[in-house]
């Protein structure tokens, strides 16, 4: 075994032991035989197959407008309205910030 | 304890995941639940977890919406296999599909589209239903459609087409009374005449649902099978008339768009239940 | 055989607003019925738009409903579903958005779409008991070094060069995205140990490690790939993977 590997395995053993603190014997919902179903109901999704018709003769199915390639006619709104912010998220020199981390990330 | 393979002559509801907690908490009295098979073609997760719990407490009916029995091309055997998997997994009391098409050249159109009532189409529908019943190893019920157009090529009335399909395949029939009202209005015929000539002895289930109103090219009323509101009074009238004639049948309330709180849907389920009891009482007294 | 041709024309005209009314489509009095036919045109289009809107809620919130529904309508014209199972529709939507010019000012949008779609895949994925972390306790270093993991079936991992997790969460919660740090790079892991879905952001370094484990590289080899890179926190990553149900099994 190379020196590097020995070092790695020592790191590994202690890291694993530390990572298992609080994980082994977890009684949390993730590993319970029956987790708290109530919590899940909030995200129960309706499947999108049904046998009902849509809203009659509105124009969604008959509009001839084609937005492919007509960028100027269709503008994002929603949470993207703040264009100043979105400018910053554009790709560019992003490599300098690769180590930025927030508290929820691993 | 109920017999899960026997759907009782009571009223039931289309099952929606958002109603699961209300149904379980209130321990609701419901004759049966029905699901759209395609929404349970995933491998696992919450939808199957909830449906398994429902199936333990209530009889279940499986209603396919994507098999495209009226299509020109051959049936999608992969989809038929997936339907069989759902049926095998849940062992429902009833399995049904539509007299409609929804797939063309492998493109799924996600709507129940109408077929012309011709001998050629009849042969094709019969062949497809034979294939479905053979694959599933059981009888299916075929549902009459809501239609918005007619085909000048049609050679026979819808009700005669359906009678022929039933006779040649031995399938059962799912009589959607809202569809009868919608199609009768849109196609300018009398709904009661339609019901009078329908082969009611083969009806294994009835559907009721709400519809929306529009107008056609000439300004004539055009009803849309939207399943987005309470059952219409005209449809309740037809239903009571029908049950008075043929006796009680399992009856489902469908509500798929703008799905309301459980107690609102349950009110329509109970209304259908009262008609079933009343007519059963009358039949018994007679 | 005229009826056969009727359905062919019918099917084509449903998705082509410019197409003429198919031959033989009439009202009960035999008059041509274009407005009646439009009910079907509309049903097909609206029902598919709504299937996409249900599958891509974060994308929809970020661009607004008007933009989303037009983008969806353009997509379904060229990418109709190949299967009748609507819970599976939209697997090519992210790639379509990459080419959709009106969305070009939002280069992160395809990644948000990939995450929305993966979330739905996880929602419907097969059930499995996650790996019990206790199976890794008390093992000697050599055994741990050779450990290979099997990923749980309800796990997906999305690579991104954007603050994807924060953007996606803002969309899902319909909260303002104004507070998001644009310099963050977040890959995203999605897990579902039983029925409840969990998501967490993953740094580029941790992503190299996790990808190696997903490709069944032994734990020791995966650690060696990143051990010298600044900011890699092995304890923290292992803890999150093991407590979120990322793995189903391990072999030594």
PDB file of C-alpha atoms in Angstrom, chain B residues 38-39 41-47 49-50 66 70 72 76 79 82 101 103-114 116 118 120-121 124 146-153 186-188 214-218 221-222 224 257, chain C residues 1-8 10-12 14-15 23-29 31-37 39-41 43-45 47-48 50-51 80-88 122-127 192 194-195:
ATOM      1  CA  UNK B  38     -51.953   5.786 -16.292  1.00  0.00           C
ATOM      2  CA  UNK B  39     -51.384   7.818 -13.107  1.00  0.00           C
ATOM      3  CA  UNK B  41     -47.824   3.373 -14.021  1.00  0.00           C
ATOM      4  CA  UNK B  42     -44.824   4.669 -12.082  1.00  0.00           C
ATOM      5  CA  UNK B  43     -42.761   2.121 -10.149  1.00  0.00           C
ATOM      6  CA  UNK B  44     -43.408   3.245  -6.574  1.00  0.00           C
ATOM      7  CA  UNK B  45     -43.562   6.189  -4.214  1.00  0.00           C
ATOM      8  CA  UNK B  46     -46.432   8.022  -2.594  1.00  0.00           C
ATOM      9  CA  UNK B  47     -49.095   7.347  -5.273  1.00  0.00           C
ATOM     10  CA  UNK B  49     -48.481   3.954  -1.009  1.00  0.00           C
ATOM     11  CA  UNK B  50     -51.786   5.858  -0.878  1.00  0.00           C
ATOM     12  CA  UNK B  66     -54.684   5.957 -22.798  1.00  0.00           C
ATOM     13  CA  UNK B  70     -60.396   3.315 -31.560  1.00  0.00           C
ATOM     14  CA  UNK B  72     -56.256   3.119 -36.797  1.00  0.00           C
ATOM     15  CA  UNK B  76     -49.498  -0.160 -28.123  1.00  0.00           C
ATOM     16  CA  UNK B  79     -48.840   0.229 -22.818  1.00  0.00           C
ATOM     17  CA  UNK B  82     -48.298  -1.624 -18.246  1.00  0.00           C
ATOM     18  CA  UNK B 101     -58.632   7.089 -29.836  1.00  0.00           C
ATOM     19  CA  UNK B 103     -52.620   7.917 -30.178  1.00  0.00           C
ATOM     20  CA  UNK B 104     -51.672   8.388 -33.807  1.00  0.00           C
ATOM     21  CA  UNK B 105     -48.350   7.321 -35.370  1.00  0.00           C
ATOM     22  CA  UNK B 106     -46.933   6.782 -31.852  1.00  0.00           C
ATOM     23  CA  UNK B 107     -47.800  10.378 -30.905  1.00  0.00           C
ATOM     24  CA  UNK B 108     -50.021  10.525 -27.835  1.00  0.00           C
ATOM     25  CA  UNK B 109     -52.587  13.329 -28.089  1.00  0.00           C
ATOM     26  CA  UNK B 110     -53.894  13.209 -24.476  1.00  0.00           C
ATOM     27  CA  UNK B 111     -57.552  13.573 -25.424  1.00  0.00           C
ATOM     28  CA  UNK B 112     -60.392  11.125 -26.033  1.00  0.00           C
ATOM     29  CA  UNK B 113     -60.982  11.613 -29.741  1.00  0.00           C
ATOM     30  CA  UNK B 114     -64.099  10.478 -31.621  1.00  0.00           C
ATOM     31  CA  UNK B 116     -66.585   7.503 -37.215  1.00  0.00           C
ATOM     32  CA  UNK B 118     -68.444   2.640 -39.765  1.00  0.00           C
ATOM     33  CA  UNK B 120     -64.399  -0.807 -40.815  1.00  0.00           C
ATOM     34  CA  UNK B 121     -63.966   1.000 -37.485  1.00  0.00           C
ATOM     35  CA  UNK B 124     -60.985  -2.630 -35.622  1.00  0.00           C
ATOM     36  CA  UNK B 146     -68.741  12.683 -25.192  1.00  0.00           C
ATOM     37  CA  UNK B 147     -68.488  13.988 -28.766  1.00  0.00           C
ATOM     38  CA  UNK B 148     -68.327  17.476 -30.272  1.00  0.00           C
ATOM     39  CA  UNK B 149     -68.325  16.687 -34.005  1.00  0.00           C
ATOM     40  CA  UNK B 150     -69.953  14.156 -36.299  1.00  0.00           C
ATOM     41  CA  UNK B 151     -68.348  12.350 -39.256  1.00  0.00           C
ATOM     42  CA  UNK B 152     -70.162  12.475 -42.563  1.00  0.00           C
ATOM     43  CA  UNK B 153     -68.718   8.967 -43.173  1.00  0.00           C
ATOM     44  CA  UNK B 186     -74.190  18.319 -29.260  1.00  0.00           C
ATOM     45  CA  UNK B 187     -75.514  15.824 -31.825  1.00  0.00           C
ATOM     46  CA  UNK B 188     -79.148  16.942 -31.624  1.00  0.00           C
ATOM     47  CA  UNK B 214     -70.157  26.699 -24.996  1.00  0.00           C
ATOM     48  CA  UNK B 215     -71.719  27.411 -28.391  1.00  0.00           C
ATOM     49  CA  UNK B 216     -70.887  25.989 -31.821  1.00  0.00           C
ATOM     50  CA  UNK B 217     -70.275  27.640 -35.219  1.00  0.00           C
ATOM     51  CA  UNK B 218     -74.018  28.292 -35.640  1.00  0.00           C
ATOM     52  CA  UNK B 221     -75.398  24.958 -27.506  1.00  0.00           C
ATOM     53  CA  UNK B 222     -72.206  22.903 -27.330  1.00  0.00           C
ATOM     54  CA  UNK B 224     -67.999  20.251 -22.983  1.00  0.00           C
ATOM     55  CA  UNK B 257     -60.480  19.689 -13.203  1.00  0.00           C
TER      56      UNK B 257
ATOM     57  CA  UNK C   1     -61.216   3.787 -47.403  1.00  0.00           C
ATOM     58  CA  UNK C   2     -62.425   7.255 -46.445  1.00  0.00           C
ATOM     59  CA  UNK C   3     -62.740   6.714 -42.643  1.00  0.00           C
ATOM     60  CA  UNK C   4     -59.048   5.800 -42.397  1.00  0.00           C
ATOM     61  CA  UNK C   5     -58.072   8.982 -44.173  1.00  0.00           C
ATOM     62  CA  UNK C   6     -60.384  10.959 -41.913  1.00  0.00           C
ATOM     63  CA  UNK C   7     -58.423  10.013 -38.790  1.00  0.00           C
ATOM     64  CA  UNK C   8     -55.089  10.688 -40.499  1.00  0.00           C
ATOM     65  CA  UNK C  10     -57.861  14.586 -38.014  1.00  0.00           C
ATOM     66  CA  UNK C  11     -54.620  13.752 -36.182  1.00  0.00           C
ATOM     67  CA  UNK C  12     -52.501  16.084 -38.330  1.00  0.00           C
ATOM     68  CA  UNK C  14     -55.035  18.695 -34.214  1.00  0.00           C
ATOM     69  CA  UNK C  15     -51.473  19.918 -33.825  1.00  0.00           C
ATOM     70  CA  UNK C  23     -62.868  16.357 -44.585  1.00  0.00           C
ATOM     71  CA  UNK C  24     -66.110  14.952 -43.244  1.00  0.00           C
ATOM     72  CA  UNK C  25     -66.078  16.798 -39.893  1.00  0.00           C
ATOM     73  CA  UNK C  26     -69.595  18.160 -39.553  1.00  0.00           C
ATOM     74  CA  UNK C  27     -72.253  19.276 -37.109  1.00  0.00           C
ATOM     75  CA  UNK C  28     -75.425  17.163 -36.717  1.00  0.00           C
ATOM     76  CA  UNK C  29     -76.980  18.925 -39.722  1.00  0.00           C
ATOM     77  CA  UNK C  31     -72.573  21.684 -41.922  1.00  0.00           C
ATOM     78  CA  UNK C  32     -68.784  22.048 -41.689  1.00  0.00           C
ATOM     79  CA  UNK C  33     -67.910  22.522 -38.003  1.00  0.00           C
ATOM     80  CA  UNK C  34     -64.526  24.262 -37.577  1.00  0.00           C
ATOM     81  CA  UNK C  35     -65.349  25.658 -34.142  1.00  0.00           C
ATOM     82  CA  UNK C  36     -66.467  22.233 -32.924  1.00  0.00           C
ATOM     83  CA  UNK C  37     -63.228  20.749 -34.238  1.00  0.00           C
ATOM     84  CA  UNK C  39     -62.605  21.893 -29.067  1.00  0.00           C
ATOM     85  CA  UNK C  40     -60.360  18.897 -29.819  1.00  0.00           C
ATOM     86  CA  UNK C  41     -57.471  21.101 -30.952  1.00  0.00           C
ATOM     87  CA  UNK C  43     -58.073  19.850 -25.534  1.00  0.00           C
ATOM     88  CA  UNK C  44     -54.895  18.364 -26.962  1.00  0.00           C
ATOM     89  CA  UNK C  45     -52.898  21.565 -26.581  1.00  0.00           C
ATOM     90  CA  UNK C  47     -53.977  19.210 -21.593  1.00  0.00           C
ATOM     91  CA  UNK C  48     -50.351  18.812 -22.689  1.00  0.00           C
ATOM     92  CA  UNK C  50     -50.992  21.539 -18.164  1.00  0.00           C
ATOM     93  CA  UNK C  51     -49.095  18.269 -17.921  1.00  0.00           C
ATOM     94  CA  UNK C  80     -45.517  15.364 -28.628  1.00  0.00           C
ATOM     95  CA  UNK C  81     -45.464  12.621 -25.980  1.00  0.00           C
ATOM     96  CA  UNK C  82     -44.431   9.208 -27.298  1.00  0.00           C
ATOM     97  CA  UNK C  83     -46.173   7.400 -24.432  1.00  0.00           C
ATOM     98  CA  UNK C  84     -49.675   7.782 -22.990  1.00  0.00           C
ATOM     99  CA  UNK C  85     -48.212   8.023 -19.474  1.00  0.00           C
ATOM    100  CA  UNK C  86     -48.251  11.743 -18.708  1.00  0.00           C
ATOM    101  CA  UNK C  87     -46.182  11.463 -15.501  1.00  0.00           C
ATOM    102  CA  UNK C  88     -43.274  10.678 -17.866  1.00  0.00           C
ATOM    103  CA  UNK C 122     -37.803  10.451  -7.941  1.00  0.00           C
ATOM    104  CA  UNK C 123     -41.416  10.951  -6.832  1.00  0.00           C
ATOM    105  CA  UNK C 124     -42.493   7.940  -8.931  1.00  0.00           C
ATOM    106  CA  UNK C 125     -39.325   5.829  -8.575  1.00  0.00           C
ATOM    107  CA  UNK C 126     -39.253   2.318  -7.129  1.00  0.00           C
ATOM    108  CA  UNK C 127     -39.438   1.847  -3.364  1.00  0.00           C
ATOM    109  CA  UNK C 192     -36.395   9.740  -1.319  1.00  0.00           C
ATOM    110  CA  UNK C 194     -39.261   6.352   1.891  1.00  0.00           C
ATOM    111  CA  UNK C 195     -41.898   8.758   0.547  1.00  0.00           C
TER     112      UNK C 195
END
